[in-house]
mmCIF file with all atom_site columns, C-alpha atoms in Angstrom:
data_model
loop_
_atom_site.group_PDB
_atom_site.id
_atom_site.type_symbol
_atom_site.label_atom_id
_atom_site.label_alt_id
_atom_site.label_comp_id
_atom_site.label_asym_id
_atom_site.label_entity_id
_atom_site.label_seq_id
_atom_site.pdbx_PDB_ins_code
_atom_site.Cartn_x
_atom_site.Cartn_y
_atom_site.Cartn_z
_atom_site.occupancy
_atom_site.B_iso_or_equiv
_atom_site.pdbx_formal_charge
_atom_site.auth_seq_id
_atom_site.auth_comp_id
_atom_site.auth_asym_id
_atom_site.auth_atom_id
_atom_site.pdbx_PDB_model_num
ATOM 1   C CA . MET N 1 1   ? -57.968 -127.342 -185.813 1.00 0.00 ? 1   MET N CA 1
ATOM 2   C CA . ALA N 1 2   ? -54.534 -128.634 -184.853 1.00 0.00 ? 2   ALA N CA 1
ATOM 3   C CA . GLU N 1 3   ? -53.871 -132.320 -185.420 1.00 0.00 ? 3   GLU N CA 1
ATOM 4   C CA . THR N 1 4   ? -51.748 -132.820 -182.285 1.00 0.00 ? 4   THR N CA 1
ATOM 5   C CA . VAL N 1 5   ? -51.371 -131.420 -178.800 1.00 0.00 ? 5   VAL N CA 1
ATOM 6   C CA . GLN N 1 6   ? -48.202 -131.317 -176.687 1.00 0.00 ? 6   GLN N CA 1
ATOM 7   C CA . PHE N 1 7   ? -48.456 -133.908 -173.894 1.00 0.00 ? 7   PHE N CA 1
ATOM 8   C CA . ASP N 1 8   ? -46.142 -133.943 -170.889 1.00 0.00 ? 8   ASP N CA 1
ATOM 9   C CA . LEU N 1 9   ? -46.288 -136.439 -168.027 1.00 0.00 ? 9   LEU N CA 1
ATOM 10  C CA . VAL N 1 10  ? -44.167 -135.669 -164.974 1.00 0.00 ? 10  VAL N CA 1
ATOM 11  C CA . SER N 1 11  ? -43.766 -137.617 -161.737 1.00 0.00 ? 11  SER N CA 1
ATOM 12  C CA . PRO N 1 12  ? -41.692 -136.477 -158.752 1.00 0.00 ? 12  PRO N CA 1
ATOM 13  C CA . GLU N 1 13  ? -38.856 -138.695 -160.001 1.00 0.00 ? 13  GLU N CA 1
ATOM 14  C CA . ARG N 1 14  ? -38.730 -137.781 -163.687 1.00 0.00 ? 14  ARG N CA 1
ATOM 15  C CA . LEU N 1 15  ? -40.267 -136.670 -166.945 1.00 0.00 ? 15  LEU N CA 1
ATOM 16  C CA . LEU N 1 16  ? -41.968 -139.790 -168.332 1.00 0.00 ? 16  LEU N CA 1
ATOM 17  C CA . ALA N 1 17  ? -43.356 -138.454 -171.599 1.00 0.00 ? 17  ALA N CA 1
ATOM 18  C CA . SER N 1 18  ? -43.147 -135.396 -173.811 1.00 0.00 ? 18  SER N CA 1
ATOM 19  C CA . VAL N 1 19  ? -44.802 -136.073 -177.169 1.00 0.00 ? 19  VAL N CA 1
ATOM 20  C CA . ALA N 1 20  ? -47.107 -134.586 -179.776 1.00 0.00 ? 20  ALA N CA 1
ATOM 21  C CA . ALA N 1 21  ? -50.305 -136.547 -179.129 1.00 0.00 ? 21  ALA N CA 1
ATOM 22  C CA . ARG N 1 22  ? -53.429 -137.023 -181.206 1.00 0.00 ? 22  ARG N CA 1
ATOM 23  C CA . GLU N 1 23  ? -55.468 -137.788 -178.072 1.00 0.00 ? 23  GLU N CA 1
ATOM 24  C CA . VAL N 1 24  ? -54.931 -138.464 -174.372 1.00 0.00 ? 24  VAL N CA 1
ATOM 25  C CA . GLN N 1 25  ? -57.295 -140.486 -172.200 1.00 0.00 ? 25  GLN N CA 1
ATOM 26  C CA . ILE N 1 26  ? -57.161 -139.336 -168.574 1.00 0.00 ? 26  ILE N CA 1
ATOM 27  C CA . PRO N 1 27  ? -58.578 -140.982 -165.413 1.00 0.00 ? 27  PRO N CA 1
ATOM 28  C CA . GLY N 1 28  ? -60.151 -137.864 -163.902 1.00 0.00 ? 28  GLY N CA 1
ATOM 29  C CA . ALA N 1 29  ? -61.462 -137.895 -160.354 1.00 0.00 ? 29  ALA N CA 1
ATOM 30  C CA . GLU N 1 30  ? -64.928 -137.061 -161.682 1.00 0.00 ? 30  GLU N CA 1
ATOM 31  C CA . GLY N 1 31  ? -64.715 -139.604 -164.507 1.00 0.00 ? 31  GLY N CA 1
ATOM 32  C CA . ASP N 1 32  ? -62.600 -140.614 -167.464 1.00 0.00 ? 32  ASP N CA 1
ATOM 33  C CA . MET N 1 33  ? -62.050 -138.073 -170.213 1.00 0.00 ? 33  MET N CA 1
ATOM 34  C CA . THR N 1 34  ? -60.399 -137.870 -173.595 1.00 0.00 ? 34  THR N CA 1
ATOM 35  C CA . ALA N 1 35  ? -58.507 -134.693 -174.428 1.00 0.00 ? 35  ALA N CA 1
ATOM 36  C CA . LEU N 1 36  ? -58.002 -133.787 -178.073 1.00 0.00 ? 36  LEU N CA 1
ATOM 37  C CA . PRO N 1 37  ? -56.209 -130.855 -179.733 1.00 0.00 ? 37  PRO N CA 1
ATOM 38  C CA . ASP N 1 38  ? -58.030 -127.556 -179.066 1.00 0.00 ? 38  ASP N CA 1
ATOM 39  C CA . HIS N 1 39  ? -59.767 -128.979 -175.970 1.00 0.00 ? 39  HIS N CA 1
ATOM 40  C CA . ALA N 1 40  ? -61.405 -126.381 -173.753 1.00 0.00 ? 40  ALA N CA 1
ATOM 41  C CA . PRO N 1 41  ? -59.218 -125.268 -170.814 1.00 0.00 ? 41  PRO N CA 1
ATOM 42  C CA . LEU N 1 42  ? -59.620 -127.515 -167.784 1.00 0.00 ? 42  LEU N CA 1
ATOM 43  C CA . ILE N 1 43  ? -57.833 -128.519 -164.607 1.00 0.00 ? 43  ILE N CA 1
ATOM 44  C CA . THR N 1 44  ? -58.801 -131.786 -162.925 1.00 0.00 ? 44  THR N CA 1
ATOM 45  C CA . THR N 1 45  ? -57.533 -134.072 -160.217 1.00 0.00 ? 45  THR N CA 1
ATOM 46  C CA . LEU N 1 46  ? -56.665 -137.642 -161.145 1.00 0.00 ? 46  LEU N CA 1
ATOM 47  C CA . ARG N 1 47  ? -57.666 -140.889 -159.544 1.00 0.00 ? 47  ARG N CA 1
ATOM 48  C CA . PRO N 1 48  ? -55.561 -144.046 -159.817 1.00 0.00 ? 48  PRO N CA 1
ATOM 49  C CA . GLY N 1 49  ? -55.846 -145.320 -163.355 1.00 0.00 ? 49  GLY N CA 1
ATOM 50  C CA . ILE N 1 50  ? -54.342 -145.593 -166.807 1.00 0.00 ? 50  ILE N CA 1
ATOM 51  C CA . ILE N 1 51  ? -53.367 -142.656 -169.003 1.00 0.00 ? 51  ILE N CA 1
ATOM 52  C CA . ARG N 1 52  ? -53.467 -143.624 -172.691 1.00 0.00 ? 52  ARG N CA 1
ATOM 53  C CA . VAL N 1 53  ? -51.582 -141.503 -175.188 1.00 0.00 ? 53  VAL N CA 1
ATOM 54  C CA . SER N 1 54  ? -52.060 -141.843 -178.954 1.00 0.00 ? 54  SER N CA 1
ATOM 55  C CA . ALA N 1 55  ? -49.158 -140.337 -180.894 1.00 0.00 ? 55  ALA N CA 1
ATOM 56  C CA . ALA N 1 56  ? -47.610 -140.690 -184.352 1.00 0.00 ? 56  ALA N CA 1
ATOM 57  C CA . ASP N 1 57  ? -45.229 -143.383 -183.091 1.00 0.00 ? 57  ASP N CA 1
ATOM 58  C CA . GLY N 1 58  ? -48.036 -145.471 -181.559 1.00 0.00 ? 58  GLY N CA 1
ATOM 59  C CA . ASP N 1 59  ? -50.043 -145.740 -178.379 1.00 0.00 ? 59  ASP N CA 1
ATOM 60  C CA . LYS N 1 60  ? -48.509 -145.761 -174.909 1.00 0.00 ? 60  LYS N CA 1
ATOM 61  C CA . GLU N 1 61  ? -50.035 -146.402 -171.479 1.00 0.00 ? 61  GLU N CA 1
ATOM 62  C CA . TYR N 1 62  ? -48.960 -145.108 -168.073 1.00 0.00 ? 62  TYR N CA 1
ATOM 63  C CA . VAL N 1 63  ? -50.235 -146.154 -164.645 1.00 0.00 ? 63  VAL N CA 1
ATOM 64  C CA . VAL N 1 64  ? -50.816 -143.200 -162.306 1.00 0.00 ? 64  VAL N CA 1
ATOM 65  C CA . THR N 1 65  ? -51.843 -143.151 -158.653 1.00 0.00 ? 65  THR N CA 1
ATOM 66  C CA . GLY N 1 66  ? -53.248 -139.618 -158.624 1.00 0.00 ? 66  GLY N CA 1
ATOM 67  C CA . GLY N 1 67  ? -52.231 -136.052 -159.307 1.00 0.00 ? 67  GLY N CA 1
ATOM 68  C CA . PHE N 1 68  ? -53.464 -133.236 -161.535 1.00 0.00 ? 68  PHE N CA 1
ATOM 69  C CA . ALA N 1 69  ? -54.011 -132.649 -165.240 1.00 0.00 ? 69  ALA N CA 1
ATOM 70  C CA . GLU N 1 70  ? -54.080 -129.248 -166.910 1.00 0.00 ? 70  GLU N CA 1
ATOM 71  C CA . ILE N 1 71  ? -55.509 -128.974 -170.408 1.00 0.00 ? 71  ILE N CA 1
ATOM 72  C CA . ASN N 1 72  ? -55.345 -125.657 -172.231 1.00 0.00 ? 72  ASN N CA 1
ATOM 73  C CA . GLY N 1 73  ? -56.030 -126.549 -175.875 1.00 0.00 ? 73  GLY N CA 1
ATOM 74  C CA . GLU N 1 74  ? -52.396 -126.325 -176.972 1.00 0.00 ? 74  GLU N CA 1
ATOM 75  C CA . SER N 1 75  ? -50.960 -128.637 -174.322 1.00 0.00 ? 75  SER N CA 1
ATOM 76  C CA . ILE N 1 76  ? -51.843 -131.264 -171.765 1.00 0.00 ? 76  ILE N CA 1
ATOM 77  C CA . SER N 1 77  ? -49.696 -131.419 -168.647 1.00 0.00 ? 77  SER N CA 1
ATOM 78  C CA . VAL N 1 78  ? -50.066 -134.188 -166.079 1.00 0.00 ? 78  VAL N CA 1
ATOM 79  C CA . LEU N 1 79  ? -48.360 -133.888 -162.719 1.00 0.00 ? 79  LEU N CA 1
ATOM 80  C CA . ALA N 1 80  ? -48.660 -137.360 -161.225 1.00 0.00 ? 80  ALA N CA 1
ATOM 81  C CA . GLU N 1 81  ? -48.156 -138.367 -157.606 1.00 0.00 ? 81  GLU N CA 1
ATOM 82  C CA . ARG N 1 82  ? -46.622 -141.543 -158.965 1.00 0.00 ? 82  ARG N CA 1
ATOM 83  C CA . ALA N 1 83  ? -46.451 -142.781 -162.550 1.00 0.00 ? 83  ALA N CA 1
ATOM 84  C CA . LEU N 1 84  ? -44.930 -145.718 -164.392 1.00 0.00 ? 84  LEU N CA 1
ATOM 85  C CA . PRO N 1 85  ? -45.011 -146.857 -168.001 1.00 0.00 ? 85  PRO N CA 1
ATOM 86  C CA . ARG N 1 86  ? -47.488 -149.757 -168.202 1.00 0.00 ? 86  ARG N CA 1
ATOM 87  C CA . GLU N 1 87  ? -44.717 -152.152 -169.273 1.00 0.00 ? 87  GLU N CA 1
ATOM 88  C CA . ASP N 1 88  ? -42.805 -151.386 -166.031 1.00 0.00 ? 88  ASP N CA 1
ATOM 89  C CA . MET N 1 89  ? -45.758 -152.331 -163.810 1.00 0.00 ? 89  MET N CA 1
ATOM 90  C CA . THR N 1 90  ? -44.872 -155.734 -162.394 1.00 0.00 ? 90  THR N CA 1
ATOM 91  C CA . GLN N 1 91  ? -46.778 -157.812 -159.860 1.00 0.00 ? 91  GLN N CA 1
ATOM 92  C CA . GLU N 1 92  ? -44.252 -156.793 -157.178 1.00 0.00 ? 92  GLU N CA 1
ATOM 93  C CA . VAL N 1 93  ? -44.562 -153.060 -157.926 1.00 0.00 ? 93  VAL N CA 1
ATOM 94  C CA . PHE N 1 94  ? -48.351 -153.323 -157.981 1.00 0.00 ? 94  PHE N CA 1
ATOM 95  C CA . LYS N 1 95  ? -48.409 -155.228 -154.675 1.00 0.00 ? 95  LYS N CA 1
ATOM 96  C CA . ALA N 1 96  ? -46.256 -152.518 -153.065 1.00 0.00 ? 96  ALA N CA 1
ATOM 97  C CA . MET N 1 97  ? -48.657 -149.828 -154.303 1.00 0.00 ? 97  MET N CA 1
ATOM 98  C CA . VAL N 1 98  ? -51.678 -151.712 -152.941 1.00 0.00 ? 98  VAL N CA 1
ATOM 99  C CA . ASP N 1 99  ? -49.884 -152.264 -149.620 1.00 0.00 ? 99  ASP N CA 1
ATOM 100 C CA . GLU N 1 100 ? -49.208 -148.518 -149.415 1.00 0.00 ? 100 GLU N CA 1
ATOM 101 C CA . ALA N 1 101 ? -52.892 -147.751 -150.076 1.00 0.00 ? 101 ALA N CA 1
ATOM 102 C CA . THR N 1 102 ? -53.888 -150.355 -147.467 1.00 0.00 ? 102 THR N CA 1
ATOM 103 C CA . ASP N 1 103 ? -51.599 -148.682 -144.916 1.00 0.00 ? 103 ASP N CA 1
ATOM 104 C CA . ARG N 1 104 ? -53.135 -145.294 -145.725 1.00 0.00 ? 104 ARG N CA 1
ATOM 105 C CA . LEU N 1 105 ? -56.585 -146.725 -145.057 1.00 0.00 ? 105 LEU N CA 1
ATOM 106 C CA . ALA N 1 106 ? -55.499 -148.268 -141.744 1.00 0.00 ? 106 ALA N CA 1
ATOM 107 C CA . ASN N 1 107 ? -53.909 -144.982 -140.656 1.00 0.00 ? 107 ASN N CA 1
ATOM 108 C CA . ALA N 1 108 ? -57.028 -143.018 -141.623 1.00 0.00 ? 108 ALA N CA 1
ATOM 109 C CA . GLN N 1 109 ? -59.276 -145.437 -139.736 1.00 0.00 ? 109 GLN N CA 1
ATOM 110 C CA . GLU N 1 110 ? -57.094 -145.033 -136.655 1.00 0.00 ? 110 GLU N CA 1
ATOM 111 C CA . ALA N 1 111 ? -56.679 -141.256 -136.840 1.00 0.00 ? 111 ALA N CA 1
ATOM 112 C CA . TYR N 1 112 ? -60.230 -140.336 -137.908 1.00 0.00 ? 112 TYR N CA 1
ATOM 113 C CA . VAL N 1 113 ? -62.463 -142.631 -135.883 1.00 0.00 ? 113 VAL N CA 1
ATOM 114 C CA . ASN N 1 114 ? -65.659 -140.587 -136.210 1.00 0.00 ? 114 ASN N CA 1
ATOM 115 C CA . GLU N 1 115 ? -64.770 -138.582 -139.327 1.00 0.00 ? 115 GLU N CA 1
ATOM 116 C CA . PRO N 1 116 ? -65.824 -140.464 -142.459 1.00 0.00 ? 116 PRO N CA 1
ATOM 117 C CA . GLY N 1 117 ? -64.277 -138.063 -145.031 1.00 0.00 ? 117 GLY N CA 1
ATOM 118 C CA . PRO N 1 118 ? -60.602 -139.109 -144.772 1.00 0.00 ? 118 PRO N CA 1
ATOM 119 C CA . VAL N 1 119 ? -61.543 -142.767 -144.286 1.00 0.00 ? 119 VAL N CA 1
ATOM 120 C CA . ASP N 1 120 ? -63.821 -142.677 -147.337 1.00 0.00 ? 120 ASP N CA 1
ATOM 121 C CA . GLU N 1 121 ? -61.040 -141.097 -149.410 1.00 0.00 ? 121 GLU N CA 1
ATOM 122 C CA . ALA N 1 122 ? -58.540 -143.764 -148.338 1.00 0.00 ? 122 ALA N CA 1
ATOM 123 C CA . THR N 1 123 ? -61.089 -146.512 -149.039 1.00 0.00 ? 123 THR N CA 1
ATOM 124 C CA . LYS N 1 124 ? -61.704 -145.115 -152.539 1.00 0.00 ? 124 LYS N CA 1
ATOM 125 C CA . LEU N 1 125 ? -57.956 -144.893 -153.206 1.00 0.00 ? 125 LEU N CA 1
ATOM 126 C CA . LEU N 1 126 ? -57.516 -148.561 -152.281 1.00 0.00 ? 126 LEU N CA 1
ATOM 127 C CA . ALA N 1 127 ? -60.516 -149.636 -154.373 1.00 0.00 ? 127 ALA N CA 1
ATOM 128 C CA . ASP N 1 128 ? -59.231 -147.669 -157.378 1.00 0.00 ? 128 ASP N CA 1
ATOM 129 C CA . MET N 1 129 ? -55.754 -149.209 -157.039 1.00 0.00 ? 129 MET N CA 1
ATOM 130 C CA . VAL N 1 130 ? -57.206 -152.727 -156.934 1.00 0.00 ? 130 VAL N CA 1
ATOM 131 C CA . ALA N 1 131 ? -59.371 -151.907 -159.979 1.00 0.00 ? 131 ALA N CA 1
ATOM 132 C CA . VAL N 1 132 ? -56.306 -150.712 -161.927 1.00 0.00 ? 132 VAL N CA 1
ATOM 133 C CA . GLY N 1 133 ? -54.604 -154.024 -161.198 1.00 0.00 ? 133 GLY N CA 1
ATOM 134 C CA . GLY N 1 134 ? -57.610 -155.981 -162.364 1.00 0.00 ? 134 GLY N CA 1
ATOM 135 C CA . HIS N 1 135 ? -57.709 -153.938 -165.553 1.00 0.00 ? 135 HIS N CA 1
ATOM 136 C CA . ILE N 1 136 ? -54.072 -154.667 -166.383 1.00 0.00 ? 136 ILE N CA 1
ATOM 137 C CA . GLY N 1 137 ? -54.120 -158.287 -165.213 1.00 0.00 ? 137 GLY N CA 1
ATOM 138 C CA . LEU N 1 138 ? -52.397 -157.984 -161.834 1.00 0.00 ? 138 LEU N CA 1
ATOM 139 C CA . SER N 1 139 ? -53.629 -159.246 -158.491 1.00 0.00 ? 139 SER N CA 1
ATOM 140 C CA . ALA N 1 140 ? -53.640 -157.369 -155.180 1.00 0.00 ? 140 ALA N CA 1
ATOM 141 C CA . ASN N 1 141 ? -52.869 -160.610 -153.295 1.00 0.00 ? 141 ASN N CA 1
#
């Protein structure tokens, strides 16, 4: 069994990480998961949350708002809608992200009056964003 797996985290703006990781914790849409070297192949969507990467040079955390993860045993690739290193997540940045999720919910409620699916999705996105803030010590207010 290999001791590390190649981990790459990409957002629309840039490549945030490319390291040999011992393990990667991923906020999957169906639940959190930990990917190790030689993990079974898997593709999953992400929910807002924290990606934790354990590598030889230490642990690193990234805040993501959603996206996809592909695990194939030899590599883990995350294509994030939006991602920031945890240390770059300030109260102002977090507030802007929550405001964006709040706007999405308001737009969904207006556009889909009698269609719960899109409204439920927007509500879950907002709740997940607020939960991320609580986890890292930031307030949505």
